[in-house]
Coordinates of C-alpha atoms (C1' of nucleotides) in Angstrom, one line a residue:
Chain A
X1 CA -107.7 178.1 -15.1
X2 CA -108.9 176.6 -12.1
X3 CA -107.2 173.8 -10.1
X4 CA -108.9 170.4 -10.5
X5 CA -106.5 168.5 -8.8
X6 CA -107.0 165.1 -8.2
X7 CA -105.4 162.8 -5.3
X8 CA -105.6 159.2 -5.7
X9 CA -105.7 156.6 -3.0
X10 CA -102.4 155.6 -3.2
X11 CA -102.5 152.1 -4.1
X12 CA -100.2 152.4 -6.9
X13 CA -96.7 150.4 -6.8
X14 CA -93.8 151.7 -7.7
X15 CA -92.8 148.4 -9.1
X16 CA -95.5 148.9 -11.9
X17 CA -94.7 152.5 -12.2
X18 CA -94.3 152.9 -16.2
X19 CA -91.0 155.1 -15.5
X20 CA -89.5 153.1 -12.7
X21 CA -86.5 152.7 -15.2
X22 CA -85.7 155.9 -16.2
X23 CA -86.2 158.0 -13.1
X24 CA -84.6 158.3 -9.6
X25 CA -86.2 155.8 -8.3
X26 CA -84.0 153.4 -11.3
X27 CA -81.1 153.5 -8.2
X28 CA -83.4 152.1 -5.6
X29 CA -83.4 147.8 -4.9
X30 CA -86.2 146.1 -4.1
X31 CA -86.0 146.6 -0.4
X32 CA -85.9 150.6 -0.5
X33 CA -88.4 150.4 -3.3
X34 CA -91.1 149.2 -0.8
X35 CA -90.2 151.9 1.9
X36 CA -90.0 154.6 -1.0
X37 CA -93.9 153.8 -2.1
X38 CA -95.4 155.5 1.0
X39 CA -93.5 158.4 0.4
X40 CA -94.6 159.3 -2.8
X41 CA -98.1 160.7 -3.7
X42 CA -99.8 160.4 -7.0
X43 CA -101.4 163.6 -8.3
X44 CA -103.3 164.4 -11.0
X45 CA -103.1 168.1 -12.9
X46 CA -105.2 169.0 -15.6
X47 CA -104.0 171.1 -18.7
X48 CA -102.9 174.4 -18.1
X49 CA -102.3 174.0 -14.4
X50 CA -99.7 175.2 -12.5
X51 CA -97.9 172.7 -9.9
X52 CA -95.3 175.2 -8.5
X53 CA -94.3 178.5 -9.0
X54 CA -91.1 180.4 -9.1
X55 CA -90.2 181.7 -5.6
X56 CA -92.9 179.5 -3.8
X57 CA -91.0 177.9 -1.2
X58 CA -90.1 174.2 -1.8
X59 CA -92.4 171.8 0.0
X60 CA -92.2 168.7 -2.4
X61 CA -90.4 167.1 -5.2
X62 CA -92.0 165.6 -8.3
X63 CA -91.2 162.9 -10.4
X64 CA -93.2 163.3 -13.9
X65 CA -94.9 160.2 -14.4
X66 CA -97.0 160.9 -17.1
X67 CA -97.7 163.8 -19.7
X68 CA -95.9 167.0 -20.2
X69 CA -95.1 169.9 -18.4
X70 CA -93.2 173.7 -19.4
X71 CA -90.8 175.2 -16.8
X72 CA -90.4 178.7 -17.4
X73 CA -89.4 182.1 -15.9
X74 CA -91.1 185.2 -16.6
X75 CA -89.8 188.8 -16.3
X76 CA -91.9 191.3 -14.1
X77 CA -93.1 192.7 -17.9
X78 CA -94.5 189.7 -18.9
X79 CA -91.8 188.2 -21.0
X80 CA -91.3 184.4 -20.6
X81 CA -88.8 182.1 -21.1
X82 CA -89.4 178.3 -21.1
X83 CA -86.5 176.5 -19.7
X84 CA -87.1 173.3 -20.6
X85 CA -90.4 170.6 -21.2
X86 CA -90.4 167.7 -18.8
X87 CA -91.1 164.7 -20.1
X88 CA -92.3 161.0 -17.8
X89 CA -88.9 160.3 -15.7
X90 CA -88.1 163.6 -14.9
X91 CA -87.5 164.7 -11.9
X92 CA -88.4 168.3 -10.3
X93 CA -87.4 170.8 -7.7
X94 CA -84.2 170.5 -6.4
X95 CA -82.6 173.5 -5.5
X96 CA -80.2 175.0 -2.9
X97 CA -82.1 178.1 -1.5
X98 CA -85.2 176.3 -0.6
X99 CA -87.5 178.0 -3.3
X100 CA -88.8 176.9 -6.8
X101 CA -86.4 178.4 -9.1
X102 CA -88.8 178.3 -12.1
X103 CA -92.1 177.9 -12.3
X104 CA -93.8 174.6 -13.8
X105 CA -97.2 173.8 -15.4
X106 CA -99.0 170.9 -17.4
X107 CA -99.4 170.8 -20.9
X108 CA -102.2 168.9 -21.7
X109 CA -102.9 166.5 -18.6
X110 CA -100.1 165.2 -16.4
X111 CA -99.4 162.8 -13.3
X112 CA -96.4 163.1 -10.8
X113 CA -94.8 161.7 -8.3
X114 CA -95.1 163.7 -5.2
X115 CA -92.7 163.1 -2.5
X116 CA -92.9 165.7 0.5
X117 CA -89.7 167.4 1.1
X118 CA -88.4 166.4 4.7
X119 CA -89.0 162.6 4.3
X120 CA -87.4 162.7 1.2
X121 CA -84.6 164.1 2.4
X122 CA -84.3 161.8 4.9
X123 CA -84.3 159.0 2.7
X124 CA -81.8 160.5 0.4
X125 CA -79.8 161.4 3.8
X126 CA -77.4 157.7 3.7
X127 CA -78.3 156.4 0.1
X128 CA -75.4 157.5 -1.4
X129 CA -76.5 155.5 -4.7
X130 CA -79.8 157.9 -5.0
X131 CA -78.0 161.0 -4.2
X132 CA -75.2 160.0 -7.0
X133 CA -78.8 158.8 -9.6
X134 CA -80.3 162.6 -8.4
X135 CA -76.4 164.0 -8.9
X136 CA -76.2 162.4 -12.3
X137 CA -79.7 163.9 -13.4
X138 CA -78.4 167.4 -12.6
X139 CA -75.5 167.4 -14.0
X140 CA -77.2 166.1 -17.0
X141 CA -79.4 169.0 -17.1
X142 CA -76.6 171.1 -17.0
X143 CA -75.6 169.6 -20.2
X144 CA -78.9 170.5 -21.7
X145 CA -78.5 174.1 -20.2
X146 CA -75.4 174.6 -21.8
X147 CA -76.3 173.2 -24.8
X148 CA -79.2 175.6 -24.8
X149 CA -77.6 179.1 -23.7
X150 CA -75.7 178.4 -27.5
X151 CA -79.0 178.1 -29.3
X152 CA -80.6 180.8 -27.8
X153 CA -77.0 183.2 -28.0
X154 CA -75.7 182.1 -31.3
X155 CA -78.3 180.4 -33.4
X156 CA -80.3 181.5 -36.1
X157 CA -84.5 181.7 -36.2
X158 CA -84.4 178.6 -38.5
X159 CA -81.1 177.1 -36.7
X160 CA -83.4 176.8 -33.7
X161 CA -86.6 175.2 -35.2
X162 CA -84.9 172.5 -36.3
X163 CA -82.5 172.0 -33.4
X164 CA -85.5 172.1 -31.7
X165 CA -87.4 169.4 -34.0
X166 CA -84.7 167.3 -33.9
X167 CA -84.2 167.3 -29.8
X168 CA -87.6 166.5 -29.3
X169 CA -87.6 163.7 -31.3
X170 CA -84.8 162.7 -29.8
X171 CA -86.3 162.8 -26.2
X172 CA -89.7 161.3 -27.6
X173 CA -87.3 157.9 -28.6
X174 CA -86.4 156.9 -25.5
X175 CA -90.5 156.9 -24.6
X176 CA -92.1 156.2 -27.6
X177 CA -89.6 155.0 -29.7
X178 CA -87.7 156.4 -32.6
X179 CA -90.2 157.9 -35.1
X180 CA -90.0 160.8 -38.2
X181 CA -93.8 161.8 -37.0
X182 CA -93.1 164.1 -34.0
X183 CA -95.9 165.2 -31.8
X184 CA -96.1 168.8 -30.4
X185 CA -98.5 169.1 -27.7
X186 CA -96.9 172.1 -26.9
X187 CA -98.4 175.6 -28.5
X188 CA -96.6 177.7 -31.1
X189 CA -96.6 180.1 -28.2
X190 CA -94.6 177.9 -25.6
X191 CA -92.2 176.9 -28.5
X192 CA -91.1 180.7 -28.8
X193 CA -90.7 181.4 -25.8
X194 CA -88.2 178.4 -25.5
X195 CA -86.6 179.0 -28.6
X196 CA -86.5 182.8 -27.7
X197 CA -87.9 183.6 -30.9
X198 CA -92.2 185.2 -31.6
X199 CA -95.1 183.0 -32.5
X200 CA -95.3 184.3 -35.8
X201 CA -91.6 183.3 -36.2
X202 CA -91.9 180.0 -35.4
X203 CA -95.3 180.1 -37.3
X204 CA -93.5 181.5 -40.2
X205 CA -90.5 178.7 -40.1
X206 CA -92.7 175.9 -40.1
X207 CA -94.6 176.9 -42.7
X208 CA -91.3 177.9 -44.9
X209 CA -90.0 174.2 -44.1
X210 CA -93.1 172.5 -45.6
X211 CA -93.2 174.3 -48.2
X212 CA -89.2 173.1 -48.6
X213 CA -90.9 169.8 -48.3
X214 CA -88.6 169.3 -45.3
X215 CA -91.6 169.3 -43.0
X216 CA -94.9 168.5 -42.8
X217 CA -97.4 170.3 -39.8
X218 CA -100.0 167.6 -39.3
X219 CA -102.6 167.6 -37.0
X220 CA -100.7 168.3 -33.0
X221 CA -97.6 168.0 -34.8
X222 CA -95.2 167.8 -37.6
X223 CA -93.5 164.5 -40.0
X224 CA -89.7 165.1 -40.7
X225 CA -90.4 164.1 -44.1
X226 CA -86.5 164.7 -44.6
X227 CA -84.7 164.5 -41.4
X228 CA -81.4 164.6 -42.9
X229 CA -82.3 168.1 -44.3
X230 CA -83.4 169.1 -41.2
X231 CA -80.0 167.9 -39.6
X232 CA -77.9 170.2 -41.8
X233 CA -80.1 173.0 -41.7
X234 CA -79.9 172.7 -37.4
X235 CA -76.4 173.0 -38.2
X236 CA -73.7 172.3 -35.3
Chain B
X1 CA -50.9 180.6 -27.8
X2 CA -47.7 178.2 -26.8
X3 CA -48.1 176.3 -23.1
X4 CA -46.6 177.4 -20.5
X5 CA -47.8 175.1 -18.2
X6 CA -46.1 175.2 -14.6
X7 CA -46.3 172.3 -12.2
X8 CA -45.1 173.2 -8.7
X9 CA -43.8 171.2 -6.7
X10 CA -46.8 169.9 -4.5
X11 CA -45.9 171.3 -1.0
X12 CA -49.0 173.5 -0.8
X13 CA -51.4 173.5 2.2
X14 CA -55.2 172.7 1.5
X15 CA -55.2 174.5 5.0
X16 CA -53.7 177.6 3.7
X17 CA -55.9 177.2 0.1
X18 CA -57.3 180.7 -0.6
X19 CA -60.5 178.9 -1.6
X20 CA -60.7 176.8 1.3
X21 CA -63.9 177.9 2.4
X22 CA -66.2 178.2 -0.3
X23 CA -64.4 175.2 -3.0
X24 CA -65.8 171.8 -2.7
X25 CA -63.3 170.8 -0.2
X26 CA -65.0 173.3 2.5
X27 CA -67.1 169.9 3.4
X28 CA -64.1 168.5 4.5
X29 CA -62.8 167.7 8.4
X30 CA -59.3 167.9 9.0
X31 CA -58.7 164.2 8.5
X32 CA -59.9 164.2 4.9
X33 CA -58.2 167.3 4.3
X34 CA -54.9 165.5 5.0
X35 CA -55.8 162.6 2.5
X36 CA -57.0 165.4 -0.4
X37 CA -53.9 167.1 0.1
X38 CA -52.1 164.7 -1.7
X39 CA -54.9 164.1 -4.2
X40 CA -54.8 167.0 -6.1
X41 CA -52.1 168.6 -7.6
X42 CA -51.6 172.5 -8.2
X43 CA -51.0 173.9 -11.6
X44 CA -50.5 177.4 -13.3
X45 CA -51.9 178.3 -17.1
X46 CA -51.1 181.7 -18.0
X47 CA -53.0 184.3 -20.5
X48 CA -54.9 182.7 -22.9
X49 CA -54.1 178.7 -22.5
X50 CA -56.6 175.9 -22.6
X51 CA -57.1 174.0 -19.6
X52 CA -59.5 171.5 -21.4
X53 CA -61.5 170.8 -24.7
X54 CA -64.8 170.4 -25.0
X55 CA -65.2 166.7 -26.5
X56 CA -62.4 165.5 -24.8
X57 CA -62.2 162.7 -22.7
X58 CA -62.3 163.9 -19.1
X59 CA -58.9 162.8 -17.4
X60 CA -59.2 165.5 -14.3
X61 CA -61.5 167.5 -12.6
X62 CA -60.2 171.1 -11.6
X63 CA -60.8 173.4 -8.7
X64 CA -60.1 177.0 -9.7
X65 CA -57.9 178.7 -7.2
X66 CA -56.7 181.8 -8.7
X67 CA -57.4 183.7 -11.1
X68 CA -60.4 184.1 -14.1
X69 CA -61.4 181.0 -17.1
X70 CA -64.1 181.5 -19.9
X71 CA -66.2 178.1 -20.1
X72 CA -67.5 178.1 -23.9
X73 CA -68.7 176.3 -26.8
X74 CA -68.2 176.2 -30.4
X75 CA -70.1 175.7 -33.4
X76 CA -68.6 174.5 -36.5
X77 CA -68.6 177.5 -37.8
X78 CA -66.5 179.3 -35.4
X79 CA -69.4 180.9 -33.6
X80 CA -69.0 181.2 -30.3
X81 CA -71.1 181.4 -26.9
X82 CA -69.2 181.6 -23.9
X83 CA -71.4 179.7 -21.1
X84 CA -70.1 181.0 -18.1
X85 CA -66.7 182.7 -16.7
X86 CA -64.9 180.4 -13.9
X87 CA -64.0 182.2 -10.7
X88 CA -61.9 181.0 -7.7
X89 CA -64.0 178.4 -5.4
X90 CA -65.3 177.1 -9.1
X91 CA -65.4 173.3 -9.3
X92 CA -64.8 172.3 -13.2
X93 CA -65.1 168.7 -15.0
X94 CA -68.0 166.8 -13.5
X95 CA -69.9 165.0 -16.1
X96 CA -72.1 162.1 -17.1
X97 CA -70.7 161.2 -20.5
X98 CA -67.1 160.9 -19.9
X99 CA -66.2 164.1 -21.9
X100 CA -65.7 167.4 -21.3
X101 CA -68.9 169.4 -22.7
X102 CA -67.6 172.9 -22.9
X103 CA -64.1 174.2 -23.5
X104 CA -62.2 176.2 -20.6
X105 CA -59.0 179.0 -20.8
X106 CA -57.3 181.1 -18.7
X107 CA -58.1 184.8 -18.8
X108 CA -54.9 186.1 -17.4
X109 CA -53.2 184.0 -15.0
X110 CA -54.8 180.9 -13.4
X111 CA -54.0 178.5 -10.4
X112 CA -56.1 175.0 -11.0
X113 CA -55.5 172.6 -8.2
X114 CA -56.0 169.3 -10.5
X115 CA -57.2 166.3 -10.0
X116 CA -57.1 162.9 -11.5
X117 CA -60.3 161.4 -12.5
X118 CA -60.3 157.8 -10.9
X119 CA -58.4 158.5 -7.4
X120 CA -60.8 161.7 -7.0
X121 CA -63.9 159.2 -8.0
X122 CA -62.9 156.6 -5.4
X123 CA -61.9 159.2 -2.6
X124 CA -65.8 160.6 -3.0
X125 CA -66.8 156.9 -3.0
X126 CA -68.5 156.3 0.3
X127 CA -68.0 160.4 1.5
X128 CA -71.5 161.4 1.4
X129 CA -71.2 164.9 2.6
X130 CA -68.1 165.5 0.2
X131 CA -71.0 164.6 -2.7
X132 CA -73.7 166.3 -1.2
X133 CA -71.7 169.6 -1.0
X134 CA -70.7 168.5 -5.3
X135 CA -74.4 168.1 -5.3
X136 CA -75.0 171.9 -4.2
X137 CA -72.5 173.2 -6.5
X138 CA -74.2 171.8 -9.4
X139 CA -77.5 172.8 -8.9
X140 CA -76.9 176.2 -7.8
X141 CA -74.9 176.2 -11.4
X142 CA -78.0 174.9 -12.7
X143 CA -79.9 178.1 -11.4
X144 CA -78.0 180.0 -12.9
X145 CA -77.9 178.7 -16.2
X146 CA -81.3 178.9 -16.2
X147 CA -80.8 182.6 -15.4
X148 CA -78.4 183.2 -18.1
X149 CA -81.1 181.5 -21.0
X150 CA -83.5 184.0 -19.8
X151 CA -81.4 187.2 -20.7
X152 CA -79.8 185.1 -23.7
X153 CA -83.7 184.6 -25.0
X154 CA -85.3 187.7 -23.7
X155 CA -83.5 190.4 -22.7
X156 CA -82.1 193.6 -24.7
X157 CA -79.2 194.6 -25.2
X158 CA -79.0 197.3 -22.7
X159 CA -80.6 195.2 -20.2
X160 CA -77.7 192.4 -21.0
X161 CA -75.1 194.4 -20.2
X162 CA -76.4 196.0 -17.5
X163 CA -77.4 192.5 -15.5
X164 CA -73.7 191.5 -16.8
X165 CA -72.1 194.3 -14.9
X166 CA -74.4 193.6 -11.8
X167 CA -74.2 189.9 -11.7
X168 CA -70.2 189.9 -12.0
X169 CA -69.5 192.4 -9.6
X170 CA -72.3 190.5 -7.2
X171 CA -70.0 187.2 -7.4
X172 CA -67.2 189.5 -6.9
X173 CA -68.3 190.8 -3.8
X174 CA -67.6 187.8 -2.3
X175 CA -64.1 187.0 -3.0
X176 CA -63.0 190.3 -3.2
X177 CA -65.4 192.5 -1.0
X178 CA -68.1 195.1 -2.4
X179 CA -67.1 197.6 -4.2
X180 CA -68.3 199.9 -7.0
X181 CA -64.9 199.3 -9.2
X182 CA -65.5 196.4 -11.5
X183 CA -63.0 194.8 -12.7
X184 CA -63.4 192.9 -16.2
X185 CA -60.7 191.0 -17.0
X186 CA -61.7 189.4 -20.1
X187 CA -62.4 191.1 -23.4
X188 CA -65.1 192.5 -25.2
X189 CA -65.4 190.0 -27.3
X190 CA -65.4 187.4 -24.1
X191 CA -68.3 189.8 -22.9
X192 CA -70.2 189.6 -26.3
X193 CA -69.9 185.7 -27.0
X194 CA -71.4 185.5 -23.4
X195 CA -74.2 187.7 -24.0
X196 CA -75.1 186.9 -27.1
X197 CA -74.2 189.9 -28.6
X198 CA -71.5 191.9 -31.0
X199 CA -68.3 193.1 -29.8
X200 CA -69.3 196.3 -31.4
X201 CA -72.8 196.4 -29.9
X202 CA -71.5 195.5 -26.4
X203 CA -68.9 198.7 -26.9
X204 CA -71.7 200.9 -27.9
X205 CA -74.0 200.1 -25.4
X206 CA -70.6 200.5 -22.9
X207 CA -70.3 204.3 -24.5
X208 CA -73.8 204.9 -24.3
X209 CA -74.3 203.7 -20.8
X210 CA -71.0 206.1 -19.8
X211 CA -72.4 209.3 -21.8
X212 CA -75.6 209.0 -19.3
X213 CA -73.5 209.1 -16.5
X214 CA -74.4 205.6 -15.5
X215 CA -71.2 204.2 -15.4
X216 CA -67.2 204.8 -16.3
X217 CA -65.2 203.2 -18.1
X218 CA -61.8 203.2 -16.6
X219 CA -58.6 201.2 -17.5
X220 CA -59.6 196.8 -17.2
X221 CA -62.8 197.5 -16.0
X222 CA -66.3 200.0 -15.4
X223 CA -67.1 202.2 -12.5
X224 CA -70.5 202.0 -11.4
X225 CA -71.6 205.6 -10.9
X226 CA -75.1 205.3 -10.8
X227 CA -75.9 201.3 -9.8
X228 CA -79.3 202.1 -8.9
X229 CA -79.9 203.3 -12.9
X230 CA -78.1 199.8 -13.7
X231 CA -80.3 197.9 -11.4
X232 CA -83.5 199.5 -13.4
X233 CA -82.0 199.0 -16.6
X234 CA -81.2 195.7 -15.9
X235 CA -85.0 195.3 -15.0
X236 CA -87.2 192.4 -13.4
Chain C
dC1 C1' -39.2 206.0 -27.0
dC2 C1' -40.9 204.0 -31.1
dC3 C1' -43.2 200.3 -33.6
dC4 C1' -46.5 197.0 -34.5
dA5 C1' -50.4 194.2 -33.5
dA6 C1' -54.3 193.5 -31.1
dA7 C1' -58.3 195.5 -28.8
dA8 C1' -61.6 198.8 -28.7
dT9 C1' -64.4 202.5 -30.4
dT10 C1' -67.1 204.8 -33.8
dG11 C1' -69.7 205.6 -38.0
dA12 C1' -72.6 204.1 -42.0
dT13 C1' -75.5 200.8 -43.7
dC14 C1' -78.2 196.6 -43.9
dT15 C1' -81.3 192.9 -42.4
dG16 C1' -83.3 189.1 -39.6
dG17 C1' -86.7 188.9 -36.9
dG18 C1' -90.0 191.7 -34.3
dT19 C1' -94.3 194.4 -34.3
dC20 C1' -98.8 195.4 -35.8
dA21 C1' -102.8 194.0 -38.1
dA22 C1' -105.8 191.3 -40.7
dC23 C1' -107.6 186.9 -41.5
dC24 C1' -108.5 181.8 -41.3
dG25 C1' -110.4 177.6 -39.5
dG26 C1' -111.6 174.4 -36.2
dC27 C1' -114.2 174.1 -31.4
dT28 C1' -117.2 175.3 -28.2
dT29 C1' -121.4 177.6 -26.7
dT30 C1' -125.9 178.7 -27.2
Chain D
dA1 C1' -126.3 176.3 -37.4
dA2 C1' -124.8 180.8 -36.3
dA3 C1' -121.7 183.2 -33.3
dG4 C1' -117.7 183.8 -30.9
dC5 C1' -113.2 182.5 -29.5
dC6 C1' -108.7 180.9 -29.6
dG7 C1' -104.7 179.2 -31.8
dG8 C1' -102.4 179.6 -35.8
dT9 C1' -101.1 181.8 -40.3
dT10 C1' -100.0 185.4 -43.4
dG11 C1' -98.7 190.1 -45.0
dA12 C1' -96.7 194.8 -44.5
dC13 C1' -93.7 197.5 -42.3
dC14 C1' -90.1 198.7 -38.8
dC15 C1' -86.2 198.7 -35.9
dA16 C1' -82.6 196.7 -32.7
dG17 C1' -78.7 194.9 -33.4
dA18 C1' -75.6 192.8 -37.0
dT19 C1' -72.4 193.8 -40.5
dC20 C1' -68.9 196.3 -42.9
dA21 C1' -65.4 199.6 -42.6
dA22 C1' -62.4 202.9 -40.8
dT23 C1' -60.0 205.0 -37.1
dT24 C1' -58.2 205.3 -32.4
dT25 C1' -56.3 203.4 -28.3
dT26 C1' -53.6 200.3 -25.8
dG27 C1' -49.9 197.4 -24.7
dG28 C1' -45.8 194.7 -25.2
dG29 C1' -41.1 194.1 -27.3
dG30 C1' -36.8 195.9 -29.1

DNA sequence: CCCCAAAATTGATCTGGGTCAACCGGCTTT
DNA sequence: AAAGCCGGTTGACCCAGATCAATTTTGGGG
């Protein structure tokens, strides 16, 4: 996979910016919103492209504006876990030590907001209200860490394919609005190694949900034909 | 399990606070220091008590002094996955939703210095540094939750157990120096719930890891005969 | 010191999900 | 349009770790 990045002239404003709401910059007033423009980058990755890697050293933040992206950790063998998709709003690469702690790429094509480490940290530096907003995001992720290490310690094959159904509709409402068609541009491949589970596992519950009529796999996707089902299967 | 909660009276010294240094008030000049004082409030659980719920509304934050706590969560069902254990210098209670999102106990005895919600909010208020330092201690948590999903999703069972044993004694070292003795307070079932594992299979693998002359197993705790063979078995 | 309950260990057996392998179908390349 | 490829599905079999079932060990209280 070679890099086609893409840099544009950046004559975007953040006041048009489709997840100005949701994201950090949802703390900032008008005032710091100009200053904050020039600070930020948009760039362009195409699918399957890497825009940091565990261990790399930390040189910029991102702010997902657009498409979505896997973090993950691999083992020396090979083995991967995904830690999380990134959907528009998120924002990427804090950390304490100064390096990437997981590595992130696109899945399918993506844009982010790229702000260079030093100036945004000086910016941060006296805006207590954008240190609480990046504060708050973090301790959300937490949440979803937590809530995670149960799935993957104490949950069953099919206990996980539908928790995991059901979350990502969940996160796709607040974008897309609430719908029972969920789209899946992630492969059967990334979903295992999220769910901590094999391809053919996954590949195997989906199928043995449709054919509960619980399901249906479309095209990039699946319909929740009966969400309710799929609620009590993803138990809790 | 009957409380036996003990409030002292409140004439402790932050200055003489074992976890002085490394708790969240380390970012704190002697001025502040005076003010917190009076802030938080110390009080002992013994063996086994709950210091919070998950679900319940959050009324205090806690800074664990002394002593060991098992943060978990529970599934309807009673299973259990325990989502980290709580040592002193640990800041507990920060989050978004107003509720507590994992449960906390004592394993063994525990000193919490306590602190009510709103006085503790306002105190941070306009204290940057004191948030910034809040800030660190969530991430770096962060990190290693997404640590602990990768063993939870990927990792065998002897390679669990052996990155357990390596990554407790490592955050012993620094409250209680290196040393090849490791002390584990909590139970095997504690150990299991957080590894995603049996109490049986954690025993076995224990026994197995003993008869290879890897480690000991010696009253509340292993001996690491051989960490270089745990370091490899614990792999990547 | 003895008793009892809880924790831990050990053994026998079972099974959910992994592994290995074949196959299918839609896209791209030529 | 044939060939090849890649992602996904399906089947057959296997095994790591769960489950079930005894013991054994530990620890606290009278």
């Amino acid at each position: 996979m070679k890099p086609v990045v893409t840099i544009e002239p950046n004559w975007q404003l953040c006041s048009d910016c489709a997840v100005r709401a949701s994201a950090v910059c949802s703390s900032l007033d008008a005032v710091e919103l100009r200053e904050f423009e020039h600070l930020g980058r948009r760039v362009h990755f195409s699918s399957g492209e890497t825009v940091f890697s565990e261990e790399d050293i930390t040189t910029s933040f991102y702010n997902l504006v657009e498409g979505v992206m896997r973090l993950y950790k691999l083992l020396t063998d090979g083995r991967r876990q995904i830690v999380g998709f990134a959907l528009p709003g998120d924002f990427l690469g804090m950390n304490v030590s100064g390096r990437h702690n997981f590595s992130a790429d696109a899945i399918g094509a993506v844009t982010v907001c790229q702000f260079a480490k030093a100036p945004f940290g000086r910016f941060i530096e006296d805006r207590l209200h954008l240190l609480r907003r990046i504060n708050e995001l973090a301790i959300r992720e937490l949440n979803q860490a937590r809530d995670h290490m149960v799935l993957l310690g104490r949950r069953s094959a099919d206990e996980k394919v539908a928790a995991f159904l059901l979350g990502w509709r969940e996160r796709l409402v607040s974008l897309k609005g609430a719908s029972d068609t969920v789209p899946l541009p992630m492969s059967r491949q990334d979903i295992a190694d999220y769910l901590g589970l094999t391809i053919e596992t996954v590949s195997r519950t989906f199928t043995k949900l449709e054919r509960h009529g619980v399901i249906e796999i479309i095209h990039g996707g699946i319909s929740l034909l009966d969400p309710a089902k799929v609620e009590a299967l993803a138990a809790a």
